[in-house]
Coordinates of C-alpha atoms in Angstrom, one line a residue:
M13 CA -74.7 2.9 4.6
P14 CA -70.9 2.8 4.6
I15 CA -69.1 2.2 1.3
P16 CA -67.6 -1.3 1.2
L17 CA -63.8 -1.2 1.0
T18 CA -62.5 -3.0 -2.1
L19 CA -58.9 -2.7 -0.9
P20 CA -57.7 -6.3 0.1
T21 CA -57.0 -6.8 3.7
A22 CA -53.7 -8.4 2.9
R23 CA -52.6 -5.3 1.0
I24 CA -53.5 -3.1 4.0
A25 CA -51.5 -5.3 6.2
L26 CA -48.6 -5.1 3.8
A27 CA -48.7 -1.3 3.7
A28 CA -48.8 -1.1 7.5
S29 CA -45.9 -3.5 7.9
V30 CA -43.7 -1.8 5.3
A31 CA -44.6 1.6 6.8
T32 CA -43.5 0.4 10.2
L33 CA -40.3 -1.0 8.8
I34 CA -39.3 2.1 6.8
L35 CA -40.8 5.0 8.6
S36 CA -39.4 4.0 12.0
S37 CA -35.9 4.5 10.5
P38 CA -34.1 7.7 9.5
L39 CA -34.6 8.9 5.9
S40 CA -30.9 8.3 5.2
L41 CA -31.2 4.5 5.9
R42 CA -30.1 2.5 2.9
A43 CA -32.4 -0.3 1.7
A44 CA -29.5 -2.8 2.2
D45 CA -29.0 -1.7 5.8
A46 CA -32.6 -2.6 6.5
G47 CA -32.1 -6.1 5.1
I48 CA -34.1 -5.4 2.0
S49 CA -32.7 -6.8 -1.2
R50 CA -32.9 -5.0 -4.6
A51 CA -35.6 -7.5 -5.7
E52 CA -37.6 -6.9 -2.5
F53 CA -37.2 -3.2 -2.9
L54 CA -38.6 -3.2 -6.5
E55 CA -41.5 -5.5 -5.3
M56 CA -42.2 -3.0 -2.6
K57 CA -42.5 -0.2 -5.1
R58 CA -44.8 -2.3 -7.3
E59 CA -47.1 -3.0 -4.3
M60 CA -47.1 0.8 -3.5
A61 CA -48.2 1.5 -7.1
E62 CA -51.0 -1.0 -6.8
L63 CA -52.2 0.5 -3.5
R64 CA -52.2 3.9 -5.1
G65 CA -54.4 2.6 -7.9
E66 CA -56.9 1.0 -5.6
V67 CA -57.1 4.1 -3.4
K68 CA -58.0 6.1 -6.5
E69 CA -60.8 3.7 -7.3
L70 CA -62.2 4.2 -3.8
R71 CA -62.1 7.9 -4.2
A72 CA -64.0 7.7 -7.5
E73 CA -66.6 5.4 -5.9
K74 CA -67.0 7.9 -3.0
A75 CA -67.6 10.8 -5.4
A76 CA -70.3 8.8 -7.2
R77 CA -72.3 8.4 -3.9
Q78 CA -72.9 12.1 -3.2
S79 CA -76.2 11.4 -1.7
S80 CA -74.6 9.6 1.2
A81 CA -72.0 12.3 1.6
S82 CA -73.3 13.3 5.0
S83 CA -73.2 9.8 6.4
P84 CA -70.9 9.5 9.5
A85 CA -69.8 6.1 8.3
L86 CA -68.7 7.5 5.0
R87 CA -66.8 10.3 6.7
G88 CA -65.1 7.8 8.8
S89 CA -64.2 5.7 5.7
S90 CA -62.9 8.8 3.9
S91 CA -60.8 9.8 6.9
A92 CA -59.3 6.3 7.1
L93 CA -58.6 6.3 3.3
A94 CA -57.0 9.7 3.5
A95 CA -54.8 8.6 6.4
L96 CA -53.8 5.4 4.5
N97 CA -53.1 7.3 1.3
Q98 CA -50.9 9.7 3.2
R99 CA -49.0 6.8 4.8
I100 CA -48.5 5.3 1.3
D101 CA -47.2 8.6 0.0
E102 CA -44.7 8.7 2.9
I103 CA -43.6 5.1 2.2
A104 CA -43.1 5.9 -1.5
N105 CA -41.1 9.0 -0.8
V106 CA -38.8 7.1 1.7
A107 CA -38.5 4.3 -0.8
D108 CA -37.3 6.8 -3.5
L109 CA -34.8 8.3 -1.0
S110 CA -33.6 4.9 0.0
K111 CA -33.0 3.7 -3.5
P112 CA -29.4 2.3 -3.5
G113 CA -26.8 4.4 -5.1
E114 CA -28.6 7.7 -5.4
N115 CA -28.1 11.0 -3.5
K116 CA -26.0 9.5 -0.7
M117 CA -23.5 11.5 1.3
V118 CA -20.8 10.1 3.7
I119 CA -18.2 12.1 5.7
T120 CA -15.1 10.1 6.7
G121 CA -11.5 11.3 7.0
S122 CA -8.5 11.0 9.2
G123 CA -6.6 12.7 12.0
S124 CA -3.0 12.5 13.3
T125 CA -0.6 13.8 15.9
T126 CA 3.2 13.4 15.5
F127 CA 6.1 14.1 17.7
T128 CA 9.5 14.7 16.0
A129 CA 12.9 15.0 17.8
R130 CA 15.5 15.6 15.1
N131 CA 19.2 16.4 15.4
H132 CA 20.2 20.1 15.1
D133 CA 16.5 21.0 15.3
S134 CA 13.9 21.7 18.0
S135 CA 11.6 18.8 19.0
N136 CA 8.1 19.5 18.0
F137 CA 4.5 18.2 18.1
S138 CA 2.3 18.5 15.0
A139 CA -1.3 17.7 14.3
T140 CA -3.5 17.3 11.2
F141 CA -7.2 16.8 10.6
A142 CA -8.5 15.8 7.1
P143 CA -12.2 15.3 6.6
V144 CA -13.2 13.5 3.4
L145 CA -16.6 14.0 1.8
L146 CA -18.0 11.3 -0.5
W147 CA -21.2 12.3 -2.2
H148 CA -22.9 9.7 -4.4
L149 CA -25.1 11.9 -6.7
G150 CA -26.4 8.9 -8.8
E151 CA -25.7 5.5 -9.9
K152 CA -22.9 6.8 -12.1
L153 CA -21.9 10.1 -10.6
L154 CA -19.7 10.6 -7.5
F155 CA -18.1 13.7 -5.9
E156 CA -15.2 13.3 -3.6
S157 CA -13.1 15.8 -1.7
E158 CA -10.6 16.1 1.1
V159 CA -9.6 19.3 3.0
E160 CA -6.6 19.1 5.3
F161 CA -6.1 21.3 8.3
E162 CA -2.5 21.4 9.5
L163 CA -0.7 23.4 12.2
D164 CA 1.9 25.8 10.6
G165 CA 3.8 27.8 13.2
S166 CA 1.3 29.9 15.0
D167 CA -1.3 29.5 12.2
T168 CA -3.4 26.8 10.8
A169 CA -2.9 25.9 7.2
L170 CA -5.8 24.9 5.1
N171 CA -5.2 22.8 2.0
L172 CA -7.6 21.4 -0.6
E173 CA -6.0 17.9 -1.1
Y174 CA -8.5 16.9 -3.8
A175 CA -12.0 17.8 -5.1
Q176 CA -13.2 15.7 -8.1
L177 CA -16.4 14.9 -9.8
T178 CA -16.3 11.4 -11.4
Y179 CA -18.7 9.8 -13.9
T180 CA -18.7 6.1 -14.5
L181 CA -18.7 5.5 -18.3
N182 CA -19.0 1.7 -18.0
D183 CA -17.9 -1.1 -15.6
Y184 CA -14.3 -0.6 -16.6
M185 CA -13.8 3.1 -17.1
T186 CA -14.4 6.4 -15.3
L187 CA -14.0 10.1 -16.2
G188 CA -13.1 12.7 -13.6
A189 CA -12.6 16.4 -13.5
G190 CA -11.3 18.7 -10.7
K191 CA -8.3 18.5 -8.5
F192 CA -7.1 14.9 -8.0
L193 CA -4.2 13.1 -6.4
A194 CA -1.3 12.7 -8.8
P195 CA -2.0 9.4 -10.6
M196 CA 1.6 8.9 -11.8
S197 CA 2.8 8.2 -8.2
A198 CA 1.5 5.0 -6.4
F199 CA 2.6 6.3 -3.0
I200 CA 0.9 9.7 -3.3
E201 CA -2.4 8.2 -4.5
R202 CA -2.6 5.1 -2.3
Y203 CA -0.2 5.2 0.7
E204 CA 0.2 8.8 1.8
P205 CA -2.7 9.1 4.3
K206 CA -1.1 8.9 7.8
W207 CA -3.3 6.0 9.0
I208 CA -2.2 4.0 5.9
N209 CA 1.5 5.0 5.8
K210 CA 3.2 2.6 8.1
L211 CA 5.9 5.2 9.2
P212 CA 5.4 8.6 10.8
D213 CA 6.9 10.5 7.9
T214 CA 7.0 10.3 4.1
P215 CA 9.8 8.9 1.9
L216 CA 12.4 11.1 0.2
A217 CA 12.3 12.0 -3.5
I218 CA 8.6 11.2 -3.9
Y219 CA 7.9 14.8 -2.9
D220 CA 11.1 17.0 -2.8
G221 CA 10.2 18.8 -6.1
I222 CA 10.4 15.7 -8.3
L223 CA 6.7 14.5 -8.5
P224 CA 3.5 16.5 -8.1
E225 CA 1.2 15.7 -5.2
G226 CA -1.9 16.7 -7.1
N227 CA -3.1 17.9 -10.5
V228 CA -6.0 20.1 -11.6
G229 CA -7.6 19.0 -14.8
V230 CA -9.4 16.0 -16.2
Q231 CA -8.5 12.3 -16.1
L232 CA -9.6 9.0 -17.6
R233 CA -8.9 5.9 -15.7
G234 CA -10.0 2.2 -15.6
V235 CA -9.2 -1.4 -15.5
I236 CA -8.6 -3.9 -18.4
P237 CA -9.2 -7.6 -17.4
A238 CA -6.8 -9.9 -19.3
G239 CA -7.6 -13.5 -18.3
P240 CA -6.0 -14.2 -14.9
T241 CA -4.1 -10.9 -15.0
R242 CA -5.2 -7.3 -14.9
I243 CA -4.1 -3.9 -16.2
N244 CA -5.1 -0.6 -14.6
Y245 CA -4.5 2.7 -16.2
S246 CA -5.0 6.5 -15.8
T247 CA -4.3 9.3 -18.2
Y248 CA -4.8 13.0 -17.6
V249 CA -4.4 16.6 -18.8
S250 CA -3.8 19.3 -16.2
N251 CA -2.3 22.6 -15.5
A252 CA 1.5 22.6 -15.7
P253 CA 3.8 23.2 -12.7
R254 CA 5.9 26.4 -12.3
L255 CA 9.6 26.6 -12.6
I256 CA 11.4 28.2 -9.6
T257 CA 14.0 30.6 -11.1
T258 CA 14.9 33.3 -8.5
D259 CA 14.9 31.6 -5.1
P260 CA 18.5 31.1 -4.0
E261 CA 17.7 27.9 -2.2
A262 CA 15.4 26.3 -4.7
A263 CA 16.3 27.6 -8.2
G264 CA 15.7 24.9 -10.8
Q265 CA 13.0 23.0 -8.8
L266 CA 9.4 22.7 -9.8
S267 CA 6.6 24.2 -7.7
F268 CA 3.5 22.0 -7.9
N269 CA 1.5 24.3 -5.5
N270 CA 0.9 26.8 -8.2
Y271 CA -2.3 25.5 -9.8
T272 CA -2.7 28.3 -12.4
S273 CA -1.3 27.8 -15.9
L274 CA 1.4 30.1 -17.1
N275 CA 1.0 31.0 -20.8
D276 CA -1.4 28.1 -21.5
N277 CA 1.1 25.5 -20.6
K278 CA -0.5 22.1 -19.8
A279 CA 0.8 18.8 -18.4
V280 CA 0.0 15.5 -20.0
G281 CA 0.6 12.3 -18.0
G282 CA -0.6 9.0 -16.7
R283 CA 0.2 5.6 -15.2
V284 CA -0.1 2.0 -16.2
G285 CA -0.1 -0.8 -13.6
F286 CA 0.2 -4.5 -14.4
L287 CA -0.9 -7.3 -12.0
P288 CA 0.4 -10.7 -13.3
C289 CA -1.2 -12.1 -10.1
P290 CA -3.5 -10.7 -7.4
N291 CA -0.7 -10.0 -4.9
F292 CA 1.9 -8.4 -7.1
E293 CA 1.8 -5.1 -9.1
V294 CA 4.3 -3.1 -11.1
G295 CA 3.6 0.3 -12.5
Y296 CA 5.1 3.1 -14.6
G297 CA 4.0 6.8 -14.4
V298 CA 5.0 9.7 -16.6
Q299 CA 4.3 13.4 -17.0
Y300 CA 5.5 15.9 -19.6
S301 CA 5.0 19.7 -19.8
R302 CA 6.6 23.0 -20.8
V303 CA 7.4 25.1 -17.7
R304 CA 8.5 28.6 -17.0
G305 CA 8.9 30.9 -14.1
D306 CA 6.7 33.7 -12.9
E307 CA 9.0 36.3 -14.4
G308 CA 8.6 34.8 -17.8
G309 CA 11.8 34.0 -19.7
K310 CA 12.5 30.8 -21.6
S311 CA 10.2 27.8 -21.1
V312 CA 11.8 24.4 -20.9
G313 CA 10.5 20.8 -21.1
A314 CA 10.0 18.9 -17.9
L315 CA 9.9 15.1 -18.1
L316 CA 8.9 13.3 -14.8
Q317 CA 8.9 9.5 -14.5
A318 CA 8.3 7.0 -11.8
V319 CA 8.3 3.2 -11.5
D320 CA 6.7 1.4 -8.5
M321 CA 6.0 -2.1 -7.2
S322 CA 3.9 -3.7 -4.4
T323 CA 3.5 -7.2 -3.2
Y324 CA 2.6 -9.2 -0.1
L325 CA 3.2 -12.7 1.1
E326 CA 1.4 -14.7 3.8
A327 CA 4.1 -16.5 5.9
A328 CA 5.4 -17.0 9.4
K329 CA 2.0 -16.5 11.0
G330 CA 1.6 -13.1 9.4
R331 CA 1.9 -10.9 6.3
F332 CA 5.0 -9.5 4.7
T333 CA 4.4 -6.4 2.6
L334 CA 7.0 -5.0 0.2
L335 CA 6.6 -1.5 -1.4
G336 CA 8.9 0.5 -3.6
E337 CA 9.0 3.5 -5.9
Y338 CA 11.8 5.3 -7.8
A339 CA 11.3 8.7 -9.4
W340 CA 13.4 10.9 -11.6
S341 CA 13.0 14.2 -13.4
H342 CA 14.9 16.0 -16.3
L343 CA 14.4 19.6 -17.1
G344 CA 15.8 21.4 -20.2
N345 CA 18.8 23.7 -19.9
R346 CA 18.3 27.4 -19.1
A347 CA 20.0 30.2 -17.2
Y348 CA 19.1 31.0 -13.6
D349 CA 19.9 34.2 -11.8
T350 CA 19.5 34.5 -8.0
G351 CA 21.4 37.7 -7.6
G352 CA 25.0 36.7 -8.2
G353 CA 24.9 36.5 -12.0
P354 CA 23.4 33.9 -14.4
F355 CA 24.5 30.3 -14.1
T356 CA 23.4 26.9 -15.6
F357 CA 23.5 23.3 -14.5
D358 CA 22.3 19.9 -15.7
N359 CA 18.9 19.8 -14.0
K360 CA 18.4 16.1 -13.2
R361 CA 16.9 14.8 -9.9
Q362 CA 16.2 11.3 -8.8
G363 CA 15.5 9.2 -5.8
G364 CA 13.1 6.7 -4.2
Y365 CA 12.4 4.2 -1.4
V366 CA 11.9 0.6 -0.6
Q367 CA 9.9 -0.5 2.4
L368 CA 9.4 -3.9 4.0
S369 CA 6.9 -4.6 6.8
Y370 CA 5.7 -7.7 8.8
R371 CA 2.3 -7.8 10.5
A372 CA 1.6 -10.7 12.9
K373 CA -1.9 -12.3 12.3
Q374 CA -2.1 -15.8 13.5
F375 CA -0.5 -15.9 17.0
E376 CA -2.7 -16.9 20.0
S377 CA -2.0 -13.6 21.7
D378 CA -4.3 -10.8 20.5
V379 CA -1.8 -8.2 21.7
L380 CA 1.0 -9.8 19.6
N381 CA -1.2 -9.8 16.5
R382 CA -1.5 -6.0 16.8
F383 CA 2.2 -5.3 16.2
E384 CA 3.8 -4.5 12.9
I385 CA 7.6 -4.2 12.2
V386 CA 8.6 -1.8 9.5
A387 CA 12.0 -0.9 7.8
R388 CA 12.5 1.6 5.0
A389 CA 15.5 2.8 3.0
D390 CA 15.2 6.0 0.9
R391 CA 17.4 8.5 -0.9
S392 CA 17.3 11.6 -3.0
Q393 CA 19.9 13.1 -5.4
A394 CA 20.0 16.6 -6.6
P395 CA 22.3 18.4 -9.2
H396 CA 25.5 19.3 -7.3
D397 CA 25.7 22.7 -9.1
A398 CA 22.2 23.7 -8.1
P399 CA 21.8 26.2 -5.3
G400 CA 21.2 24.7 -1.9
A401 CA 21.3 21.1 -3.3
F402 CA 22.6 18.1 -1.5
D403 CA 22.2 14.3 -1.6
E404 CA 20.5 12.5 1.3
R405 CA 20.2 8.9 2.4
R406 CA 18.1 7.5 5.2
L407 CA 17.4 4.2 7.0
T408 CA 14.3 4.1 9.1
F409 CA 13.2 1.4 11.6
G410 CA 9.7 1.4 13.0
L411 CA 7.3 -0.5 15.3
D412 CA 3.5 0.0 14.9
Y413 CA 0.7 -1.0 17.3
W414 CA -2.8 -1.3 15.7
V415 CA -5.3 -0.3 18.3
T416 CA -8.1 -1.0 15.8
G417 CA -8.1 -1.8 12.1
S418 CA -7.8 1.9 11.3
T419 CA -6.1 3.4 14.4
V420 CA -2.4 3.0 14.8
V421 CA 0.4 4.2 17.2
K422 CA 3.8 4.4 15.3
A423 CA 7.3 4.8 16.7
A424 CA 10.4 5.0 14.5
Y425 CA 14.1 5.9 14.6
E426 CA 15.6 7.4 11.5
I427 CA 19.3 7.4 10.6
D428 CA 20.1 10.2 8.2
H429 CA 23.2 11.1 6.1
R430 CA 23.5 14.3 4.0
D431 CA 26.5 15.3 1.9
N432 CA 27.8 18.7 0.8
G433 CA 28.6 19.6 4.4
Q434 CA 25.1 19.3 5.7
P435 CA 24.6 18.0 9.3
N436 CA 22.8 14.6 9.6
G437 CA 19.1 14.7 10.5
N438 CA 18.9 11.6 12.7
A439 CA 15.4 11.6 14.3
F440 CA 13.1 9.9 16.7
L441 CA 9.4 10.0 15.7
I442 CA 6.2 9.0 17.4
G443 CA 2.8 9.2 15.6
V444 CA -0.8 8.5 16.3
A445 CA -3.2 8.3 13.4
T446 CA -6.8 7.2 12.8
G447 CA -8.9 7.2 9.7
L448 CA -11.7 5.5 7.8

């Protein structure tokens, strides 16, 4: 005589329906993507636990009826129970894998192509591809990395833009370690990706040996709510840059591409941003370190500073966005020798940019709403006694067409003026960029 099943029919139906819902989707499907709330997800796990318990009871009852072990009906019931138990195990495993915020990996990134025709230089096409890996290892642990492939002459240059492991200490603070984008510069950390940058090239001074693009070390960052306002901050310790001492074209500049410390030198820095209202932010970044050249010699202090601001305004059926950043550096005095005898100079550099853009949003024409007008003024100043140094000023006008929310075609004309006998670098640029 077959063993009566004590498992409620409703629970069998629930197990079958949940199995159909989850097992018909890939293992990587998030619970939220399937329309399951966190409360429903936890309830599902509770039901699975109850089903497991009832199946165990059935197994015990089956073992107690050894005299009926040869019964075909019992064998059929045992087979059905085994199949149901296996299905429940599969559901539980998928539920564990689908738990929100654990062991999730996403690959995004960007790609771009740029055409540049500059005075006194050959016109040229360039292309980049920068995949970004985001790996959510747990509710509080995240690994993020970007590798950029860029054409360089007849070769392909490979650069590790950043690779950082971040731990969430609480709702307002995170701790990270690895290589990260320079926190002291708002442009480098937020606006540099080519599908976010509204012009085909980057502003003067923000790079040009004044500010680092990345740091290797540890950083602590977070947000402090203060009533209707907000303060964000970051502070870090990293390897110090290298001082260029023998290159006749760049003596006195800092090399930020050397990520190995010289003589245990470390850089300490950070940035503080203040938002008095949601659409306006001002920030101040700073970094200090002792630097020296590869050949040794005297180390000098290097103080780097930057101020930035960003704001936007909804008006005239669109959005006006204003960005700006100014950076300056001061290095201590020391002698340089590039082959013609030692010399010294006051090693101060500065420069920055201001950029205004308008994006149409509320016109009846969808084509018109895809255009954005951009204007940028930028400049850089170098010590006049430094080898190969000159001041530069530029004014750039651009027009963007947004094919999608993350794909843009950019065209710009750049008026460039350089002193110290250098020819101007007026240029026409066209770029296509996409990202996510």
